[in-house]
Short mmCIF file of C-alpha atoms and ligand atoms in Angstrom, two decimals:
data_model
loop_
_atom_site.label_atom_id
_atom_site.label_comp_id
_atom_site.label_asym_id
_atom_site.label_seq_id
_atom_site.Cartn_x
_atom_site.Cartn_y
_atom_site.Cartn_z
CA MET A 1 -136.97 -70.80 -171.18
CA ALA A 2 -133.42 -71.13 -169.85
CA MET A 3 -132.03 -67.98 -168.32
CA GLN A 4 -129.39 -66.15 -170.34
CA TYR A 5 -126.65 -65.42 -167.84
CA PRO A 6 -124.92 -62.07 -167.82
CA GLU A 7 -121.16 -62.01 -168.37
CA GLN A 8 -119.98 -60.28 -165.23
CA ILE A 9 -120.94 -60.27 -161.57
CA TRP A 10 -119.75 -58.38 -158.48
CA PHE A 11 -118.55 -60.90 -155.90
CA ASN A 12 -116.80 -60.10 -152.62
CA GLY A 13 -115.66 -56.69 -153.72
CA LYS A 14 -114.70 -57.24 -157.36
CA ILE A 15 -116.23 -57.54 -160.79
CA MET A 16 -115.47 -60.99 -162.16
CA PRO A 17 -116.77 -63.41 -164.80
CA TRP A 18 -120.18 -64.82 -163.85
CA ARG A 19 -118.92 -68.42 -164.02
CA ASP A 20 -116.17 -67.78 -161.48
CA ALA A 21 -118.46 -66.58 -158.67
CA THR A 22 -118.87 -69.97 -156.97
CA VAL A 23 -119.20 -71.10 -153.35
CA HIS A 24 -118.54 -74.39 -151.57
CA VAL A 25 -121.43 -76.86 -151.26
CA MET A 26 -120.93 -76.79 -147.49
CA ALA A 27 -121.51 -73.04 -147.24
CA HIS A 28 -123.81 -72.35 -144.27
CA ALA A 29 -126.48 -70.59 -146.34
CA ILE A 30 -127.07 -73.60 -148.57
CA HIS A 31 -128.01 -75.72 -145.57
CA TYR A 32 -129.76 -73.24 -143.33
CA GLY A 33 -131.17 -70.47 -145.53
CA SER A 34 -128.87 -67.94 -143.87
CA SER A 35 -128.87 -65.28 -146.54
CA VAL A 36 -130.39 -61.84 -146.90
CA PHE A 37 -131.06 -60.29 -150.26
CA GLU A 38 -132.73 -57.55 -152.24
CA GLY A 39 -134.53 -57.27 -155.55
CA ILE A 40 -134.08 -53.92 -157.25
CA ARG A 41 -134.94 -52.57 -160.71
CA ALA A 42 -133.17 -50.11 -162.92
CA TYR A 43 -135.12 -48.38 -165.70
CA ASP A 44 -134.15 -46.49 -168.82
CA THR A 45 -135.01 -42.84 -168.32
CA PRO A 46 -134.46 -39.80 -170.56
CA GLU A 47 -131.39 -39.02 -168.39
CA GLY A 48 -129.96 -42.56 -168.77
CA ALA A 49 -130.36 -45.68 -166.67
CA ALA A 50 -131.53 -45.05 -163.10
CA VAL A 51 -131.83 -47.54 -160.26
CA PHE A 52 -135.09 -47.00 -158.43
CA ARG A 53 -134.60 -46.47 -154.68
CA LEU A 54 -131.22 -48.21 -154.68
CA THR A 55 -130.19 -46.69 -151.35
CA ASP A 56 -133.47 -47.66 -149.68
CA HIS A 57 -133.17 -51.25 -150.91
CA LEU A 58 -129.58 -51.55 -149.71
CA LYS A 59 -130.53 -50.05 -146.34
CA ARG A 60 -133.17 -52.76 -146.02
CA LEU A 61 -130.45 -55.33 -146.81
CA TYR A 62 -128.46 -54.12 -143.78
CA LEU A 63 -131.57 -54.20 -141.60
CA SER A 64 -132.40 -57.76 -142.67
CA ALA A 65 -128.78 -58.69 -141.85
CA LYS A 66 -129.06 -56.98 -138.45
CA ILE A 67 -131.96 -59.22 -137.45
CA TYR A 68 -129.81 -62.30 -138.13
CA ASP A 69 -126.51 -60.89 -136.74
CA LEU A 70 -125.00 -61.25 -140.18
CA PRO A 71 -122.09 -58.84 -140.55
CA ILE A 72 -121.86 -57.29 -144.03
CA PRO A 73 -118.19 -56.46 -144.57
CA TYR A 74 -118.89 -53.63 -147.05
CA THR A 75 -120.20 -50.13 -146.53
CA LEU A 76 -123.40 -48.82 -148.06
CA ASP A 77 -121.31 -46.69 -150.44
CA GLU A 78 -119.32 -49.73 -151.53
CA LEU A 79 -122.50 -51.67 -152.32
CA ILE A 80 -123.96 -48.67 -154.19
CA GLN A 81 -120.77 -48.47 -156.25
CA GLY A 82 -120.74 -52.26 -156.74
CA THR A 83 -124.28 -52.06 -158.10
CA ARG A 84 -123.32 -49.35 -160.56
CA ASP A 85 -120.20 -51.29 -161.57
CA VAL A 86 -122.04 -54.52 -162.29
CA ILE A 87 -124.68 -52.73 -164.40
CA LYS A 88 -121.97 -51.00 -166.41
CA ALA A 89 -119.79 -54.12 -166.69
CA ASN A 90 -122.70 -55.89 -168.38
CA GLY A 91 -123.69 -52.91 -170.52
CA LEU A 92 -127.21 -52.94 -169.05
CA GLY A 93 -129.91 -50.28 -168.92
CA LYS A 94 -133.29 -51.60 -167.79
CA CYS A 95 -132.51 -54.57 -165.54
CA TYR A 96 -133.15 -56.42 -162.32
CA ILE A 97 -130.48 -56.30 -159.61
CA ARG A 98 -129.97 -58.93 -156.94
CA PRO A 99 -127.61 -58.19 -154.05
CA VAL A 100 -127.23 -61.15 -151.68
CA ALA A 101 -125.20 -61.56 -148.48
CA PHE A 102 -124.84 -64.99 -146.92
CA ARG A 103 -122.97 -67.06 -144.39
CA GLY A 104 -120.32 -68.88 -146.34
CA LEU A 105 -118.00 -71.76 -145.54
CA GLY A 106 -116.60 -71.75 -142.02
CA GLY A 107 -118.58 -73.98 -139.69
CA PHE A 108 -121.49 -76.36 -139.62
CA GLY A 109 -123.17 -75.37 -136.37
CA LEU A 110 -126.31 -73.24 -136.58
CA SER A 111 -124.65 -70.40 -134.70
CA ALA A 112 -121.27 -70.73 -136.44
CA ASP A 113 -119.53 -67.46 -137.22
CA CYS A 114 -118.94 -68.09 -140.91
CA PRO A 115 -117.47 -65.37 -143.10
CA THR A 116 -120.10 -63.42 -145.03
CA ASP A 117 -119.95 -63.60 -148.81
CA VAL A 118 -121.63 -60.82 -150.78
CA ALA A 119 -122.62 -60.80 -154.43
CA ILE A 120 -124.47 -58.37 -156.67
CA ALA A 121 -125.89 -59.70 -159.93
CA ALA A 122 -127.78 -57.78 -162.62
CA TRP A 123 -129.59 -59.07 -165.68
CA PRO A 124 -132.26 -57.93 -168.15
CA MET A 125 -135.76 -58.72 -166.93
CA GLY A 126 -139.21 -57.94 -168.27
CA GLU A 127 -142.49 -58.54 -166.50
CA TYR A 128 -142.18 -60.99 -163.61
CA LEU A 129 -145.61 -62.59 -163.54
CA GLY A 130 -145.96 -63.07 -167.32
CA HIS A 131 -146.14 -61.23 -170.62
CA ALA A 132 -148.24 -58.02 -170.58
CA VAL A 133 -149.78 -58.88 -167.19
CA THR A 134 -149.37 -55.33 -165.92
CA GLU A 135 -152.10 -54.50 -168.47
CA THR A 136 -154.15 -57.68 -168.63
CA GLY A 137 -153.89 -58.74 -164.99
CA ILE A 138 -153.62 -62.20 -163.46
CA ASP A 139 -155.86 -64.81 -161.91
CA ALA A 140 -154.93 -65.33 -158.27
CA MET A 141 -155.88 -67.86 -155.62
CA VAL A 142 -155.82 -67.88 -151.86
CA SER A 143 -153.07 -70.28 -150.93
CA SER A 144 -153.61 -73.30 -148.75
CA TRP A 145 -150.31 -72.27 -147.09
CA GLN A 146 -150.34 -69.56 -144.42
CA ARG A 147 -147.49 -67.18 -143.65
CA PHE A 148 -145.34 -67.62 -140.55
CA ALA A 149 -146.82 -66.77 -137.16
CA PRO A 150 -145.54 -63.72 -135.25
CA ASN A 151 -142.25 -64.35 -133.44
CA THR A 152 -141.37 -67.41 -135.47
CA ILE A 153 -139.60 -66.38 -138.68
CA PRO A 154 -139.45 -62.60 -139.00
CA ALA A 155 -141.42 -61.61 -142.10
CA GLY A 156 -139.90 -58.13 -141.93
CA ALA A 157 -136.48 -59.50 -142.91
CA LYS A 158 -135.88 -60.26 -146.56
CA ALA A 159 -134.02 -63.46 -145.78
CA GLY A 160 -133.46 -66.50 -147.99
CA GLY A 161 -135.18 -68.91 -145.60
CA ASN A 162 -138.42 -66.91 -145.74
CA TYR A 163 -138.74 -67.83 -149.38
CA LEU A 164 -139.48 -71.46 -148.57
CA SER A 165 -142.91 -70.04 -147.67
CA GLY A 166 -142.95 -68.01 -150.87
CA GLN A 167 -142.05 -71.07 -152.95
CA LEU A 168 -144.88 -73.13 -151.45
CA ILE A 169 -147.37 -70.38 -152.21
CA ALA A 170 -146.10 -69.61 -155.72
CA ARG A 171 -145.62 -73.22 -156.80
CA GLU A 172 -149.05 -74.27 -155.57
CA ALA A 173 -150.61 -71.42 -157.55
CA ARG A 174 -148.71 -72.28 -160.76
CA ARG A 175 -149.49 -76.00 -160.37
CA LEU A 176 -153.19 -75.21 -160.16
CA GLY A 177 -153.07 -72.86 -163.14
CA PHE A 178 -153.11 -69.49 -161.33
CA GLY A 179 -150.80 -66.55 -161.91
CA GLU A 180 -149.98 -66.06 -158.24
CA GLY A 181 -150.96 -67.13 -154.74
CA ILE A 182 -152.18 -64.85 -151.96
CA ALA A 183 -151.45 -65.98 -148.41
CA LEU A 184 -153.30 -65.51 -145.16
CA ALA A 185 -151.44 -64.77 -141.95
CA SER A 186 -151.61 -67.23 -139.06
CA THR A 187 -154.48 -65.09 -137.73
CA GLY A 188 -156.51 -66.04 -140.80
CA LEU A 189 -156.41 -62.42 -141.98
CA LEU A 190 -154.95 -61.35 -145.31
CA SER A 191 -151.18 -61.16 -145.55
CA GLU A 192 -149.60 -60.77 -149.00
CA GLY A 193 -148.67 -62.55 -152.22
CA ALA A 194 -145.78 -64.99 -152.55
CA GLY A 195 -143.48 -62.09 -153.38
CA GLU A 196 -145.78 -59.06 -153.54
CA ASN A 197 -147.78 -56.78 -151.27
CA LEU A 198 -151.50 -56.27 -151.80
CA PHE A 199 -153.71 -53.25 -152.37
CA LEU A 200 -157.51 -53.37 -152.41
CA VAL A 201 -159.53 -50.50 -153.85
CA MET A 202 -162.81 -49.88 -152.05
CA ASN A 203 -165.07 -46.87 -152.50
CA GLY A 204 -162.24 -44.95 -154.14
CA GLU A 205 -159.83 -45.57 -151.22
CA LEU A 206 -156.70 -47.72 -151.20
CA HIS A 207 -156.47 -50.33 -148.46
CA THR A 208 -153.32 -52.34 -147.81
CA THR A 209 -152.50 -54.98 -145.22
CA PRO A 210 -150.35 -53.89 -142.24
CA VAL A 211 -146.80 -55.01 -141.44
CA SER A 212 -148.21 -56.97 -138.48
CA ALA A 213 -149.81 -59.36 -141.01
CA ALA A 214 -146.57 -61.33 -141.63
CA LEU A 215 -145.50 -59.39 -144.68
CA LEU A 216 -142.43 -57.72 -146.05
CA ASN A 217 -142.64 -53.94 -145.74
CA GLY A 218 -142.30 -53.42 -149.47
CA ILE A 219 -140.56 -50.46 -150.99
CA THR A 220 -143.03 -50.50 -153.87
CA ARG A 221 -145.86 -50.49 -151.30
CA ASN A 222 -144.27 -47.44 -149.71
CA THR A 223 -143.84 -45.76 -153.11
CA ILE A 224 -147.51 -46.37 -153.93
CA ILE A 225 -148.67 -45.05 -150.55
CA THR A 226 -146.57 -41.91 -151.11
CA LEU A 227 -147.78 -41.37 -154.70
CA ALA A 228 -151.42 -42.10 -153.88
CA LYS A 229 -151.49 -39.70 -150.92
CA ALA A 230 -149.77 -36.98 -152.96
CA ASN A 231 -152.51 -37.40 -155.57
CA GLY A 232 -155.36 -37.03 -153.11
CA TYR A 233 -156.19 -40.66 -152.34
CA THR A 234 -157.02 -41.90 -148.88
CA VAL A 235 -154.70 -44.80 -148.05
CA VAL A 236 -155.54 -47.07 -145.14
CA GLU A 237 -153.22 -49.72 -143.67
CA ARG A 238 -155.49 -52.19 -141.92
CA ASP A 239 -156.22 -55.80 -141.15
CA LEU A 240 -158.48 -57.25 -143.78
CA PRO A 241 -160.40 -60.51 -143.77
CA ARG A 242 -160.17 -62.81 -146.78
CA GLU A 243 -163.64 -62.03 -148.10
CA TYR A 244 -162.59 -58.48 -148.93
CA LEU A 245 -160.69 -60.02 -151.84
CA TYR A 246 -164.09 -60.90 -153.27
CA LEU A 247 -165.87 -57.70 -152.19
CA CYS A 248 -163.41 -55.04 -153.27
CA ASP A 249 -163.79 -52.98 -156.44
CA GLU A 250 -160.20 -53.43 -157.63
CA LEU A 251 -157.21 -55.41 -156.44
CA PHE A 252 -153.55 -55.31 -157.36
CA MET A 253 -150.23 -56.75 -156.26
CA CYS A 254 -147.05 -54.78 -156.08
CA GLY A 255 -143.37 -55.40 -155.70
CA THR A 256 -140.14 -54.52 -157.39
CA ALA A 257 -140.34 -57.58 -159.65
CA ALA A 258 -144.14 -57.62 -160.12
CA GLU A 259 -144.28 -53.78 -160.34
CA ILE A 260 -148.04 -53.17 -160.25
CA THR A 261 -149.98 -56.19 -161.45
CA PRO A 262 -153.79 -56.05 -161.50
CA ILE A 263 -155.68 -59.10 -160.24
CA LYS A 264 -158.66 -60.03 -162.42
CA THR A 265 -160.03 -62.93 -160.40
CA VAL A 266 -159.47 -64.51 -157.01
CA ASP A 267 -160.41 -68.17 -156.57
CA GLY A 268 -162.31 -67.93 -159.86
CA LYS A 269 -164.47 -64.98 -158.74
CA PRO A 270 -164.12 -61.76 -160.74
CA VAL A 271 -162.68 -58.74 -158.93
CA GLY A 272 -165.02 -55.86 -159.82
CA ASN A 273 -165.85 -56.42 -163.49
CA GLY A 274 -162.88 -58.76 -163.95
CA GLU A 275 -160.65 -56.23 -165.70
CA ARG A 276 -158.01 -53.76 -164.59
CA GLY A 277 -159.86 -50.97 -162.81
CA PRO A 278 -159.45 -47.22 -163.38
CA ILE A 279 -157.74 -46.50 -160.05
CA THR A 280 -155.26 -49.34 -160.60
CA ALA A 281 -154.54 -47.88 -164.04
CA GLN A 282 -153.99 -44.43 -162.55
CA ILE A 283 -151.66 -45.72 -159.83
CA GLN A 284 -149.74 -47.65 -162.51
CA LYS A 285 -149.36 -44.50 -164.57
CA LEU A 286 -148.06 -42.54 -161.57
CA TYR A 287 -145.62 -45.36 -160.77
CA PHE A 288 -144.31 -45.99 -164.28
CA ASP A 289 -144.00 -42.25 -164.98
CA LEU A 290 -141.88 -41.95 -161.84
CA VAL A 291 -139.60 -44.95 -162.33
CA GLN A 292 -139.16 -44.32 -166.06
CA GLY A 293 -138.33 -40.64 -165.60
CA ARG A 294 -141.43 -39.01 -167.09
CA ALA A 295 -142.50 -37.39 -163.81
CA PRO A 296 -140.62 -35.21 -161.32
CA ASP A 297 -138.68 -37.10 -158.65
CA PRO A 298 -139.09 -35.01 -155.46
CA HIS A 299 -137.61 -37.72 -153.22
CA GLY A 300 -134.46 -38.38 -155.29
CA TRP A 301 -135.50 -42.01 -155.85
CA ARG A 302 -134.07 -42.33 -159.36
CA GLU A 303 -130.41 -43.02 -158.68
CA ARG A 304 -128.24 -42.60 -161.77
CA VAL A 305 -125.99 -45.43 -162.86
N1 PMP B 401 -143.42 -59.28 -150.12
C1 PMP B 401 -142.52 -60.22 -150.39
C2 PMP B 401 -142.60 -61.53 -149.70
C3 PMP B 401 -141.51 -59.98 -151.33
O1 PMP B 401 -140.61 -60.92 -151.63
C4 PMP B 401 -141.48 -58.73 -151.99
C5 PMP B 401 -140.44 -58.46 -153.04
N2 PMP B 401 -139.24 -58.07 -152.48
C6 PMP B 401 -142.43 -57.77 -151.66
C7 PMP B 401 -143.39 -58.08 -150.72
C8 PMP B 401 -142.40 -56.42 -152.29
O2 PMP B 401 -141.30 -55.74 -151.81
P1 PMP B 401 -140.61 -54.58 -152.65
O3 PMP B 401 -141.67 -53.68 -153.10
O4 PMP B 401 -139.67 -53.94 -151.69
O5 PMP B 401 -139.91 -55.23 -153.78
#
């Protein structure tokens, strides 16, 4: 289905019509993947729309930019305000928000000091991996593509170029009829999904792969670790071999877009009994109650629009 574009966008400091926010075809980022970005969600809550962990996402944007020496010519407060402005300008409540900063037009060399362009878009978005999948779960496969090796492309930056890897993993999975692909690191150990971190449930404990396994240190991952620990779960960050995907009791993916999506099968083998497990369901409840304003927010993560 074609995307319905929103009317307004924030581009280089101002709200403007969506169609006017254009860049030159010779912009550096188009050729070399030199962009950093974020994916953020706002939810309707009883107190009005709230952006979940907006400040933490934007801080990660600056850290991704730092790795690539990409100056962002706006302050954190300006980007927070820009996010609020673009949500309001489009009359949105629940939505997905995409800030992106990239090297624009200004030189063709790899190390050219091009001016940085910055945009913030927001649009309505439901479930990322398909209708009702947060309840029904998805079928996943282990990708034939591995993630980047250490000290090649930094997985800890959320940079445009990294998503060539993500596209290979996601497109292979879709082509073969799976809901999502799970990648191994160059070590052969488990890494993460094309755009999601992984949690395995074993003997009532939550196990998640470590940042050394070529993954993005997800904010949803951090939220789940925080919620699970506060609710008495043991959470272990550890290297995990592939076969634990087949041995674990429950398995789910998480990310801002994917939220918490149970995995029913991996490579055609059922995970547990092949349905969303009870611990996954409980973690989902804790998460959705928090983001949708039904639970207390001790960390101030719901940031009002
Ligand atoms: N890994 C990758 C590769 C991602 O693109 C994302 C989504 N940003 C995640 C993990 C999850 O990160 P977060 O929870 O911060 O959205």
